[in-house]
Short mmCIF file of C-alpha atoms and ligand atoms in Angstrom, two decimals:
data_model
loop_
_atom_site.label_atom_id
_atom_site.label_comp_id
_atom_site.label_asym_id
_atom_site.label_seq_id
_atom_site.Cartn_x
_atom_site.Cartn_y
_atom_site.Cartn_z
CA MET A 22 -11.22 28.71 5.00
CA ASN A 23 -12.24 28.42 8.76
CA THR A 24 -9.03 28.50 10.52
CA GLU A 25 -10.28 28.22 14.08
CA THR A 26 -9.30 25.07 15.77
CA ALA A 27 -10.13 23.40 19.28
CA THR A 28 -7.20 24.11 21.53
CA PRO A 29 -4.82 20.97 21.63
CA ALA A 30 -5.93 20.24 25.04
CA LYS A 31 -9.47 19.56 24.01
CA ARG A 32 -8.37 17.61 20.97
CA ASP A 33 -8.13 13.71 21.28
CA ARG A 34 -5.16 11.75 19.49
CA VAL A 35 -6.32 9.11 17.00
CA VAL A 36 -4.04 6.25 16.54
CA ILE A 37 -2.85 5.48 12.95
CA PHE A 38 -2.75 1.76 12.23
CA ASP A 39 -1.25 1.08 8.82
CA THR A 40 -2.34 -2.16 7.21
CA THR A 41 -0.55 -1.58 3.79
CA LEU A 42 1.59 -4.54 3.88
CA ARG A 43 -1.11 -7.10 5.02
CA ASP A 44 -4.58 -5.92 3.71
CA GLY A 45 -2.94 -3.70 0.98
CA GLU A 46 -0.78 -6.31 -0.25
CA GLN A 47 -3.42 -8.74 0.04
CA SER A 48 -5.27 -6.98 -3.05
CA PRO A 49 -4.57 -9.04 -6.23
CA GLY A 50 -1.32 -8.01 -8.17
CA ALA A 51 -0.24 -5.89 -5.35
CA SER A 52 2.41 -8.35 -3.98
CA MET A 53 5.79 -6.94 -2.90
CA THR A 54 9.03 -8.56 -2.34
CA LEU A 55 10.63 -8.82 1.22
CA GLU A 56 12.92 -5.95 0.40
CA GLN A 57 10.23 -3.65 -0.79
CA LYS A 58 8.13 -4.47 2.23
CA LEU A 59 11.02 -3.47 4.40
CA GLN A 60 11.41 -0.12 2.58
CA VAL A 61 7.78 0.53 3.24
CA ALA A 62 7.74 -0.38 6.98
CA GLU A 63 10.81 1.89 7.54
CA LEU A 64 9.00 4.81 5.93
CA LEU A 65 5.90 4.31 7.59
CA ASP A 66 7.94 4.16 10.99
CA GLU A 67 9.55 7.38 10.16
CA MET A 68 6.27 8.99 9.28
CA GLY A 69 4.90 8.29 12.50
CA VAL A 70 2.52 5.58 12.09
CA ASP A 71 1.56 3.97 15.39
CA ILE A 72 1.01 0.34 14.25
CA ILE A 73 2.30 -1.29 11.28
CA GLU A 74 0.22 -4.08 10.64
CA ALA A 75 3.19 -6.21 8.92
CA GLY A 76 1.27 -9.14 7.25
CA PHE A 77 -0.59 -12.42 7.98
CA PRO A 78 2.24 -14.78 9.27
CA ILE A 79 0.35 -18.20 8.75
CA ALA A 80 -0.47 -17.51 5.15
CA SER A 81 2.80 -18.08 3.74
CA ASN A 82 6.61 -18.28 4.57
CA GLY A 83 7.04 -15.31 2.75
CA ASP A 84 4.39 -13.30 4.92
CA PHE A 85 6.10 -14.77 8.03
CA GLU A 86 9.35 -13.84 6.92
CA ALA A 87 8.32 -10.32 6.35
CA VAL A 88 6.61 -9.84 9.69
CA SER A 89 9.49 -11.49 11.23
CA GLU A 90 12.16 -9.04 9.61
CA ILE A 91 9.91 -5.82 10.00
CA ALA A 92 9.72 -6.97 13.73
CA LYS A 93 13.46 -6.89 14.15
CA ARG A 94 14.01 -3.72 12.26
CA VAL A 95 11.19 -1.40 13.38
CA LYS A 96 12.11 0.46 16.47
CA ARG A 97 9.40 3.03 17.24
CA ALA A 98 6.06 1.67 15.97
CA VAL A 99 4.16 -1.41 17.23
CA VAL A 100 4.29 -4.28 14.82
CA CYS A 101 1.32 -6.23 14.42
CA GLY A 102 0.83 -9.56 13.02
CA LEU A 103 -2.78 -10.92 11.69
CA ALA A 104 -4.33 -14.37 12.83
CA ARG A 105 -7.83 -16.27 12.41
CA ALA A 106 -9.28 -17.42 15.40
CA GLY A 107 -7.20 -20.85 15.60
CA ASN A 108 -4.11 -21.64 17.78
CA ALA A 109 -1.78 -22.27 15.06
CA ASP A 110 -2.72 -18.88 13.52
CA ILE A 111 -1.88 -17.20 16.85
CA ASP A 112 1.07 -19.17 17.78
CA ARG A 113 2.46 -18.50 14.19
CA ALA A 114 1.81 -14.64 14.56
CA ALA A 115 3.45 -14.91 18.17
CA GLU A 116 6.77 -16.71 16.68
CA ALA A 117 7.01 -13.91 13.66
CA LEU A 118 6.67 -11.04 16.21
CA GLN A 119 8.99 -12.62 18.87
CA HIS A 120 11.53 -9.97 18.21
CA ALA A 121 9.60 -6.92 17.94
CA GLU A 122 10.38 -4.09 20.52
CA ARG A 123 6.70 -3.55 20.71
CA ARG A 124 4.26 -6.26 19.27
CA ARG A 125 0.60 -6.61 18.72
CA ILE A 126 -1.36 -9.63 17.73
CA HIS A 127 -4.75 -8.92 15.88
CA THR A 128 -7.01 -11.88 15.84
CA PHE A 129 -10.42 -11.80 14.17
CA ILE A 130 -13.53 -14.01 13.45
CA GLY A 131 -16.34 -13.57 11.14
CA THR A 132 -19.53 -12.53 13.50
CA SER A 133 -22.47 -11.64 10.79
CA PRO A 134 -25.15 -14.43 10.00
CA LEU A 135 -23.84 -14.75 6.30
CA HIS A 136 -20.12 -15.40 7.78
CA ARG A 137 -21.27 -17.70 10.58
CA GLU A 138 -23.63 -19.76 8.28
CA PHE A 139 -21.84 -20.08 5.14
CA GLN A 140 -18.14 -19.40 5.58
CA LEU A 141 -17.56 -20.89 9.16
CA GLN A 142 -20.69 -23.16 9.49
CA LEU A 143 -20.61 -22.19 13.27
CA ASP A 144 -23.44 -20.94 15.24
CA LYS A 145 -23.35 -18.12 17.64
CA ASP A 146 -22.50 -19.85 20.84
CA GLN A 147 -19.58 -21.60 18.76
CA VAL A 148 -18.29 -18.39 17.24
CA HIS A 149 -18.52 -16.90 20.82
CA GLU A 150 -16.20 -19.70 22.14
CA ARG A 151 -13.68 -19.04 19.57
CA VAL A 152 -13.76 -15.33 20.64
CA VAL A 153 -12.92 -16.62 24.08
CA SER A 154 -10.05 -18.99 23.11
CA SER A 155 -8.49 -17.02 20.42
CA VAL A 156 -8.21 -13.60 22.62
CA THR A 157 -7.23 -15.61 25.71
CA ARG A 158 -4.40 -17.73 23.69
CA ALA A 159 -3.11 -14.08 22.31
CA ARG A 160 -3.03 -12.74 25.64
CA ASN A 161 -0.68 -15.37 26.78
CA TYR A 162 1.77 -14.02 24.28
CA THR A 163 1.40 -10.04 24.60
CA ASP A 164 -0.54 -7.69 26.58
CA ASP A 165 -1.47 -5.70 23.38
CA VAL A 166 -4.05 -7.79 21.69
CA GLU A 167 -6.44 -6.50 18.99
CA TRP A 168 -9.66 -8.29 18.19
CA SER A 169 -12.01 -7.96 15.18
CA PRO A 170 -15.53 -9.21 14.54
CA MET A 171 -15.28 -9.57 10.69
CA ASP A 172 -18.25 -8.24 8.79
CA ALA A 173 -19.37 -6.39 11.93
CA THR A 174 -21.29 -3.78 10.03
CA ARG A 175 -23.81 -6.82 8.96
CA THR A 176 -23.94 -8.43 12.45
CA GLU A 177 -26.73 -8.47 14.69
CA HIS A 178 -26.35 -5.59 17.52
CA ASP A 179 -27.07 -7.74 20.17
CA PHE A 180 -24.53 -10.38 19.25
CA LEU A 181 -22.06 -7.69 18.33
CA CYS A 182 -22.33 -6.52 21.92
CA ARG A 183 -21.93 -9.69 23.28
CA VAL A 184 -18.81 -10.86 21.67
CA VAL A 185 -17.19 -7.40 21.97
CA GLU A 186 -17.84 -7.52 25.88
CA THR A 187 -16.20 -11.11 25.88
CA ALA A 188 -13.19 -10.11 24.02
CA ILE A 189 -12.74 -7.27 26.41
CA LYS A 190 -13.26 -9.54 29.36
CA CYS A 191 -10.47 -12.00 27.90
CA GLY A 192 -7.98 -9.41 27.62
CA ALA A 193 -8.34 -7.60 24.00
CA THR A 194 -7.18 -4.06 24.41
CA THR A 195 -8.29 -2.82 20.95
CA ILE A 196 -11.71 -3.72 19.59
CA ASN A 197 -11.61 -3.10 15.72
CA ILE A 198 -15.07 -2.92 13.86
CA PRO A 199 -14.49 -3.55 10.34
CA ASP A 200 -16.79 -2.67 7.56
CA THR A 201 -15.35 -5.76 5.66
CA VAL A 202 -17.50 -5.32 2.60
CA GLY A 203 -17.68 -1.48 2.51
CA TYR A 204 -21.59 -1.54 3.16
CA ALA A 205 -21.83 0.91 5.83
CA THR A 206 -22.70 4.81 5.45
CA PRO A 207 -20.98 7.54 7.64
CA ASP A 208 -23.99 8.14 10.04
CA GLU A 209 -24.75 4.53 10.33
CA PHE A 210 -21.01 3.65 11.26
CA ARG A 211 -20.72 6.53 13.59
CA GLU A 212 -24.00 5.39 15.62
CA LEU A 213 -22.61 1.82 15.37
CA ILE A 214 -19.51 2.77 17.42
CA ARG A 215 -21.36 4.85 19.76
CA MET A 216 -23.86 1.95 20.38
CA LEU A 217 -20.96 -0.11 21.32
CA VAL A 218 -19.37 2.28 23.55
CA GLU A 219 -22.56 3.06 25.40
CA ARG A 220 -23.73 -0.49 25.69
CA VAL A 221 -20.84 -2.64 26.14
CA PRO A 222 -19.59 -3.12 29.91
CA ASN A 223 -15.98 -1.69 30.35
CA ALA A 224 -15.76 -0.33 26.89
CA ASP A 225 -14.13 2.42 28.26
CA THR A 226 -11.07 0.47 29.18
CA VAL A 227 -10.43 -0.37 25.44
CA VAL A 228 -9.49 1.69 22.21
CA PHE A 229 -12.38 1.36 19.44
CA SER A 230 -11.14 1.09 15.83
CA THR A 231 -12.30 1.41 12.34
CA HIS A 232 -11.44 -0.42 9.44
CA CYS A 233 -13.41 0.47 6.38
CA HIS A 234 -13.46 -0.84 2.93
CA ASP A 235 -14.10 1.53 -0.04
CA ASP A 236 -16.76 -0.57 -1.88
CA LEU A 237 -18.98 2.56 -2.15
CA GLY A 238 -16.34 5.10 -1.96
CA LEU A 239 -17.18 5.87 1.70
CA ALA A 240 -14.21 4.52 3.50
CA VAL A 241 -12.48 7.49 4.67
CA ALA A 242 -16.13 9.25 5.44
CA ASN A 243 -17.10 6.15 7.54
CA SER A 244 -13.47 6.09 9.32
CA LEU A 245 -14.24 9.79 10.03
CA GLY A 246 -17.92 8.96 11.25
CA GLY A 247 -16.23 6.33 13.51
CA VAL A 248 -14.15 8.72 15.44
CA THR A 249 -16.64 11.17 15.74
CA GLY A 250 -18.54 8.08 17.44
CA GLY A 251 -15.96 7.42 19.78
CA ALA A 252 -13.16 5.22 17.84
CA ARG A 253 -9.57 6.43 18.50
CA GLN A 254 -7.93 4.10 16.10
CA ILE A 255 -8.21 4.26 12.16
CA GLU A 256 -7.01 1.44 10.18
CA CYS A 257 -5.84 2.62 6.69
CA THR A 258 -3.52 1.93 3.77
CA ILE A 259 -1.31 4.40 1.89
CA ASN A 260 -2.90 5.08 -1.47
CA GLY A 261 -6.14 3.40 -0.04
CA LEU A 262 -4.52 0.04 -1.51
CA GLY A 263 -6.62 -3.01 -0.39
CA GLU A 264 -9.18 -5.67 -0.87
CA ARG A 265 -11.36 -4.81 -4.07
CA ALA A 266 -11.88 -1.11 -3.93
CA GLY A 267 -9.41 -0.95 -1.11
CA ASN A 268 -9.31 0.64 2.43
CA ALA A 269 -9.58 3.91 3.89
CA ALA A 270 -6.53 6.06 2.40
CA LEU A 271 -4.07 7.03 5.26
CA GLU A 272 -3.31 10.06 3.54
CA GLU A 273 -6.85 11.16 3.11
CA VAL A 274 -7.73 10.41 6.82
CA VAL A 275 -4.74 12.26 7.94
CA MET A 276 -5.37 15.31 5.83
CA ALA A 277 -8.99 15.41 6.62
CA ILE A 278 -8.26 15.62 10.39
CA LYS A 279 -5.49 18.26 10.09
CA THR A 280 -7.28 20.49 7.64
CA ARG A 281 -10.59 20.36 9.50
CA ALA A 282 -9.49 20.68 12.87
CA ASP A 283 -11.99 23.22 13.19
CA ILE A 284 -14.79 20.84 13.26
CA LEU A 285 -12.82 17.52 14.05
CA PRO A 286 -11.07 17.82 17.41
CA PHE A 287 -8.68 15.33 16.90
CA TYR A 288 -4.96 15.09 15.85
CA THR A 289 -2.66 12.19 14.68
CA ASP A 290 1.24 11.97 15.10
CA ILE A 291 1.81 11.38 11.40
CA ASP A 292 4.37 13.57 9.58
CA ALA A 293 2.24 14.81 6.78
CA THR A 294 5.12 16.10 4.73
CA LEU A 295 6.25 12.29 4.00
CA LEU A 296 2.85 11.38 2.55
CA MET A 297 3.74 11.90 -0.97
CA ARG A 298 6.95 10.16 -0.47
CA ALA A 299 5.03 7.01 1.05
CA SER A 300 2.56 7.32 -1.79
CA LYS A 301 5.35 7.06 -4.39
CA LEU A 302 6.73 4.27 -2.93
CA VAL A 303 3.78 2.29 -2.55
CA ALA A 304 2.71 2.97 -6.08
CA ALA A 305 6.15 1.77 -7.26
CA VAL A 306 6.53 -1.38 -5.29
CA SER A 307 2.89 -2.54 -5.54
CA ALA A 308 2.86 -1.34 -9.23
CA PHE A 309 -0.49 0.27 -8.58
CA PRO A 310 -0.47 3.55 -10.20
CA VAL A 311 -2.19 6.57 -8.35
CA GLN A 312 -4.98 7.71 -10.56
CA TYR A 313 -4.43 11.28 -11.24
CA ASN A 314 -7.13 12.94 -9.65
CA LYS A 315 -6.57 11.22 -6.27
CA ALA A 316 -7.09 13.35 -3.36
CA ILE A 317 -4.08 14.50 -1.62
CA VAL A 318 -1.31 12.57 -3.52
CA GLY A 319 -2.62 12.40 -7.15
CA LYS A 320 -0.66 14.14 -9.90
CA ASN A 321 -3.65 16.81 -10.26
CA ALA A 322 -4.33 17.17 -6.78
CA PHE A 323 -2.51 20.54 -6.51
CA ALA A 324 -2.78 21.53 -10.14
CA HIS A 325 -4.84 24.68 -11.28
CA GLU A 326 -5.71 24.22 -15.01
CA SER A 327 -8.68 26.71 -15.48
CA GLY A 328 -7.60 30.42 -15.95
CA ILE A 329 -9.78 31.43 -13.14
CA HIS A 330 -8.18 29.20 -10.59
CA GLN A 331 -4.88 30.17 -11.62
CA ASP A 332 -5.56 33.93 -11.38
CA GLY A 333 -7.26 33.28 -8.01
CA VAL A 334 -4.17 30.87 -6.61
CA LEU A 335 -1.47 33.49 -7.95
CA LYS A 336 -3.36 36.54 -5.95
CA ASN A 337 -3.90 34.25 -2.97
CA ALA A 338 -3.10 30.44 -2.82
CA GLN A 339 -5.93 30.10 -0.27
CA THR A 340 -8.72 31.05 -3.01
CA TYR A 341 -8.62 27.72 -4.19
CA GLU A 342 -6.16 25.58 -2.11
CA ILE A 343 -7.39 24.24 1.53
CA MET A 344 -3.94 22.94 1.74
CA ARG A 345 -0.48 23.79 0.82
CA PRO A 346 1.14 21.19 -1.58
CA GLU A 347 4.44 21.42 0.70
CA ASP A 348 2.30 20.30 3.47
CA VAL A 349 1.94 16.96 2.12
CA GLY A 350 5.46 16.84 0.63
CA VAL A 351 4.71 17.83 -2.97
CA LYS A 352 7.88 19.25 -4.54
CA SER A 353 7.48 21.66 -7.42
CA THR A 354 8.72 20.66 -10.77
CA SER A 355 12.16 21.90 -11.39
CA LEU A 356 14.81 21.90 -14.27
CA VAL A 357 17.88 21.78 -12.29
CA MET A 358 19.71 18.66 -13.57
CA GLY A 359 21.38 18.20 -16.57
CA LYS A 360 24.02 15.93 -18.18
CA HIS A 361 26.78 18.11 -16.55
CA SER A 362 25.47 17.43 -12.98
CA GLY A 363 27.72 15.48 -10.93
CA ARG A 364 27.01 12.62 -8.78
CA HIS A 365 27.20 14.86 -5.50
CA ALA A 366 24.34 17.08 -6.97
CA PHE A 367 22.59 13.93 -7.91
CA ARG A 368 22.61 12.54 -4.57
CA GLU A 369 21.57 15.83 -3.10
CA LYS A 370 18.64 15.73 -5.48
CA LEU A 371 17.54 12.34 -4.50
CA ILE A 372 17.53 13.39 -0.83
CA ALA A 373 15.41 16.12 -1.70
CA LEU A 374 13.11 13.99 -3.49
CA GLY A 375 12.57 11.91 -0.75
CA PHE A 376 15.03 8.79 -1.74
CA GLU A 377 17.90 7.49 0.30
CA LEU A 378 19.71 4.83 -1.97
CA GLY A 379 22.60 2.81 -0.79
CA ASP A 380 25.80 3.02 -2.68
CA ASN A 381 25.53 0.45 -5.34
CA ALA A 382 21.98 1.66 -6.28
CA LEU A 383 22.93 5.22 -6.20
CA GLN A 384 25.75 3.97 -8.78
CA ASP A 385 23.15 2.36 -11.05
CA ALA A 386 20.78 5.37 -10.61
CA PHE A 387 23.37 7.98 -11.54
CA ARG A 388 24.63 5.87 -14.82
CA ARG A 389 21.18 5.77 -15.73
CA PHE A 390 20.42 9.44 -14.95
CA LYS A 391 23.53 10.54 -17.09
CA ASP A 392 22.16 8.19 -19.93
CA LEU A 393 18.66 9.70 -19.79
CA ALA A 394 20.11 13.28 -19.52
CA ASP A 395 22.11 12.27 -23.01
CA ARG A 396 18.71 11.29 -24.65
CA LYS A 397 16.17 13.88 -23.09
CA LYS A 398 16.50 17.57 -23.50
CA HIS A 399 15.11 18.34 -20.07
CA VAL A 400 15.31 16.22 -17.08
CA PHE A 401 12.47 17.09 -14.60
CA ASP A 402 12.28 15.88 -10.76
CA GLU A 403 9.56 13.56 -11.90
CA ASP A 404 12.00 12.10 -14.42
CA ILE A 405 14.44 11.34 -11.62
CA ALA A 406 11.78 10.05 -9.43
CA ALA A 407 10.37 7.60 -12.10
CA LEU A 408 13.92 6.35 -12.85
CA VAL A 409 14.73 5.91 -9.21
CA GLU A 410 11.43 4.08 -8.85
CA ASP A 411 12.02 1.81 -11.93
CA GLU A 412 15.68 1.06 -10.59
CA MET A 413 14.10 -0.10 -7.15
CA THR A 414 11.45 -2.26 -8.88
CA GLN A 415 14.21 -3.79 -10.95
CA GLN A 416 16.57 -4.47 -7.95
CA SER A 417 16.73 -8.07 -6.78
CA GLU A 418 14.99 -9.47 -9.75
CA THR A 419 15.81 -12.87 -11.08
CA ILE A 420 14.98 -11.83 -14.32
CA ARG A 421 16.15 -8.72 -15.94
CA LEU A 422 15.89 -7.03 -19.72
CA VAL A 423 19.32 -6.66 -21.31
CA ALA A 424 18.72 -5.80 -24.61
CA LEU A 425 15.89 -5.16 -26.89
CA THR A 426 15.22 -4.53 -30.66
CA VAL A 427 12.06 -3.99 -32.09
CA ILE A 428 11.15 -3.64 -35.84
CA ALA A 429 7.73 -1.80 -36.15
CA GLY A 430 5.69 0.26 -38.72
CA THR A 431 3.18 -0.08 -41.46
CA GLY A 432 5.02 -2.89 -43.43
CA GLY A 433 4.63 -5.59 -40.86
CA PRO A 434 5.26 -8.24 -39.63
CA GLN A 435 6.29 -6.61 -36.49
CA LYS A 436 9.41 -8.18 -34.86
CA ALA A 437 11.24 -8.39 -31.75
CA ILE A 438 14.42 -9.60 -30.59
CA VAL A 439 14.72 -9.72 -26.77
CA THR A 440 17.90 -10.83 -24.36
CA LEU A 441 16.99 -11.37 -20.71
CA ASP A 442 19.46 -12.14 -17.78
CA ILE A 443 17.98 -15.05 -15.79
CA ASP A 444 20.08 -15.43 -12.76
CA GLY A 445 23.32 -14.31 -14.43
CA ALA A 446 22.82 -16.02 -17.74
CA HIS A 447 21.84 -14.43 -20.97
CA GLN A 448 19.15 -15.79 -23.41
CA THR A 449 18.15 -14.38 -26.67
CA ARG A 450 15.05 -14.81 -28.68
CA GLU A 451 13.06 -13.43 -31.42
CA ALA A 452 9.40 -13.43 -32.53
CA THR A 453 6.92 -11.83 -34.69
CA GLY A 454 3.70 -10.58 -33.63
CA ASP A 455 0.60 -8.55 -34.33
CA GLY A 456 2.26 -5.25 -33.38
CA PRO A 457 5.37 -4.69 -31.77
CA VAL A 458 4.15 -5.14 -28.06
CA ASP A 459 2.83 -8.46 -28.97
CA ALA A 460 6.06 -9.56 -30.95
CA MET A 461 8.01 -8.58 -27.65
CA PHE A 462 5.74 -10.23 -25.15
CA LYS A 463 6.00 -13.39 -27.47
CA ALA A 464 9.88 -13.21 -27.43
CA ILE A 465 9.83 -12.77 -23.54
CA LYS A 466 7.40 -15.85 -23.29
CA SER A 467 9.51 -18.03 -25.43
CA ILE A 468 12.21 -17.45 -22.97
CA VAL A 469 10.36 -17.71 -19.62
CA PRO A 470 7.12 -19.67 -20.49
CA HIS A 471 3.96 -19.18 -18.63
CA GLU A 472 0.14 -19.40 -19.23
CA ALA A 473 -0.80 -15.98 -18.20
CA THR A 474 -3.08 -13.70 -19.93
CA LEU A 475 -2.33 -9.85 -20.34
CA GLN A 476 -5.31 -8.12 -18.36
CA LEU A 477 -3.86 -4.57 -18.33
CA TYR A 478 -1.51 -2.91 -20.41
CA GLN A 479 -1.12 1.01 -19.50
CA VAL A 480 1.28 3.66 -20.60
CA ALA A 481 1.40 7.13 -18.98
CA ALA A 482 3.84 9.98 -19.83
CA VAL A 483 6.12 10.84 -16.58
CA THR A 484 6.29 14.59 -17.83
CA GLU A 485 4.79 16.53 -20.92
CA GLU A 486 7.20 16.66 -23.75
CA SER A 487 7.39 14.40 -26.72
CA ASP A 488 10.74 13.04 -25.57
CA ALA A 489 9.16 12.19 -22.01
CA GLN A 490 9.54 9.04 -20.30
CA ALA A 491 6.88 6.35 -20.63
CA ASP A 492 5.55 4.64 -17.29
CA VAL A 493 4.12 1.53 -18.30
CA SER A 494 1.99 -0.87 -16.13
CA VAL A 495 1.21 -4.34 -16.67
CA ARG A 496 -1.12 -6.73 -14.96
CA LEU A 497 -0.82 -10.57 -15.77
CA GLY A 498 -3.22 -13.31 -14.81
CA GLU A 499 -2.18 -17.07 -14.40
CA GLY A 500 -4.93 -19.20 -12.71
CA ASP A 501 -5.77 -17.45 -9.45
CA LYS A 502 -2.42 -15.73 -9.51
CA ILE A 503 -2.60 -12.06 -10.54
CA VAL A 504 0.63 -10.06 -10.60
CA THR A 505 1.57 -6.41 -11.84
CA GLY A 506 4.65 -5.06 -13.10
CA ARG A 507 5.92 -1.57 -13.78
CA GLY A 508 8.55 -0.18 -16.11
CA ALA A 509 9.85 3.36 -17.21
CA ASP A 510 12.14 4.62 -20.11
CA THR A 511 12.31 7.04 -22.80
CA ASP A 512 11.66 4.26 -25.19
CA THR A 513 7.88 3.04 -24.73
CA MET A 514 8.80 -0.31 -25.98
CA VAL A 515 11.66 -0.73 -23.66
CA ALA A 516 9.47 0.51 -20.69
CA SER A 517 6.85 -2.16 -21.78
CA ALA A 518 9.25 -5.00 -21.89
CA LYS A 519 10.84 -3.96 -18.41
CA ALA A 520 6.95 -3.78 -16.92
CA TYR A 521 6.36 -7.20 -18.26
CA VAL A 522 9.55 -8.71 -16.91
CA SER A 523 8.69 -7.07 -13.73
CA ALA A 524 5.38 -8.58 -13.74
CA LEU A 525 6.95 -12.04 -14.60
CA ASN A 526 9.34 -11.85 -11.99
CA LYS A 527 6.49 -11.57 -9.41
CA LEU A 528 4.77 -14.42 -11.27
CA VAL A 529 7.63 -16.72 -10.87
CA THR A 530 7.95 -15.98 -7.00
CA ARG A 531 4.19 -16.62 -6.53
CA ARG A 532 4.55 -20.09 -8.31
CA GLY A 533 6.24 -20.93 -4.60
CA LYS A 534 8.55 -23.89 -6.41
CA SER A 535 12.18 -23.76 -6.33
CA LYS A 536 13.74 -21.16 -8.77
CA PRO A 537 14.76 -23.60 -11.57
CA GLU A 538 11.09 -25.23 -11.42
CA ALA A 539 9.44 -21.90 -11.13
CA LEU A 540 10.96 -20.68 -14.01
CA LYS A 541 9.61 -23.35 -16.09
CA ALA A 542 5.77 -23.31 -17.38
CA GLY A 543 3.73 -22.62 -14.49
O1 KIV B 5 -11.90 -6.35 6.27
C1 KIV B 5 -11.76 -7.06 7.19
O2 KIV B 5 -12.70 -7.51 7.81
C2 KIV B 5 -10.27 -7.50 7.72
C3 KIV B 5 -10.16 -8.13 8.74
C4 KIV B 5 -9.05 -9.17 9.14
C5 KIV B 5 -9.86 -6.95 10.02
O3 KIV B 5 -9.56 -6.96 6.92
ZN1 ZN B 6 -9.89 -5.61 5.33
#
């Protein structure tokens, strides 16, 4: 490992703009509740994220409320709201951000031929006029305005230079260059930023930014290419969450800059030891599990399976490790909690694992931990984390699983008896099905009618023994609404029912009707 680094004086700061709550949450099935968004925003703020894009205020009342609440709570980071190039969008973003300590309006318009012709049906001059009116309007509300030419990487260079020049003239302070469809390659993206910095008048008065999607798996490489070309802001998301294949992953960008400081003369202000905690929180609240071999935060990212690797790491960790697990907040698996552990020890353990719960949530989590310790021989850190994440998912839900009995086996037919709590009232139904999962989902459906189809049902073991908790993910699709849910329990059927119910809660919310109406068929 080359440990030579440029001296801090020669290194430029790269601003981290997190869009987990906007671009990330926009990804089908990743919707979060207001409470969950606030938790994520608070952690991003604590981690040192410079700008938090909290949502798209005109998109829905839920988005407006989330941006507005985050604006009130976040004290350090700049809070940003997205707006298209129209008056109503910009006014709504400004309204949502009015209580923010520091606010930014991010306005955008498609500039590529495809976007101009087919999506907007505007010619170049008309798009140009919209740039003038939108940036000028946003500047009337705040002196921190970001402007993005959507699909910039497929926009003619001359036109791109023209609109960027205009946005700067009208007062934009950050120019974000989106690779909206994840089409660019790293060299090409670096040269695009370099071309803009060199050709556009007054380019040195603004910050250039990257916003790269991962359709070709190049989002992080392109973002770093952009920084090498002159950008000083990277837009990214925790776990790379985002539209289609996602965005550049914040944890990868941050650790690449940190680990390769020998050739990348940059730094960020992110506290990398909070990366794992942020990854787990976002995975839990979005119900998007992190792939095992995901860089930095995957379960296997620091696991050495082969004998040669294990031998090398034991002799000197640097033989096969370019980062230390603790640098990104990975805690080693330990076996310190058991059924005799008290509430105080449990609270200390939660803090060590990065969870801070209020008194009621702590009480519920402790009760569940005791129950788990009665059923499971060894309680690992991962078990406690899964339990708490599960508790966080179930909190504030309208529909909750109360009881489940499943009759399964070779004899058939399989049968399930389910009791749900819906806003305080219990309802019990039973159903038979083609297997226990089918029976259980049918019983739940008879209590909460819906037209959704099951698009994904995935079971993973939290730890390695046969009494391990099951971590179940479920994705449901109803019309154009896609929702995901997650549940954990030592009983796979209970975990499955919780995951299904958690997804149904999101579906009911997405129906956008009053609660009694929404609970009926969608
Ligand atoms: O991908 C994109 O182009 C966007 C813009 C709104 C910046 O998300
Ligand atoms: Zn995007």
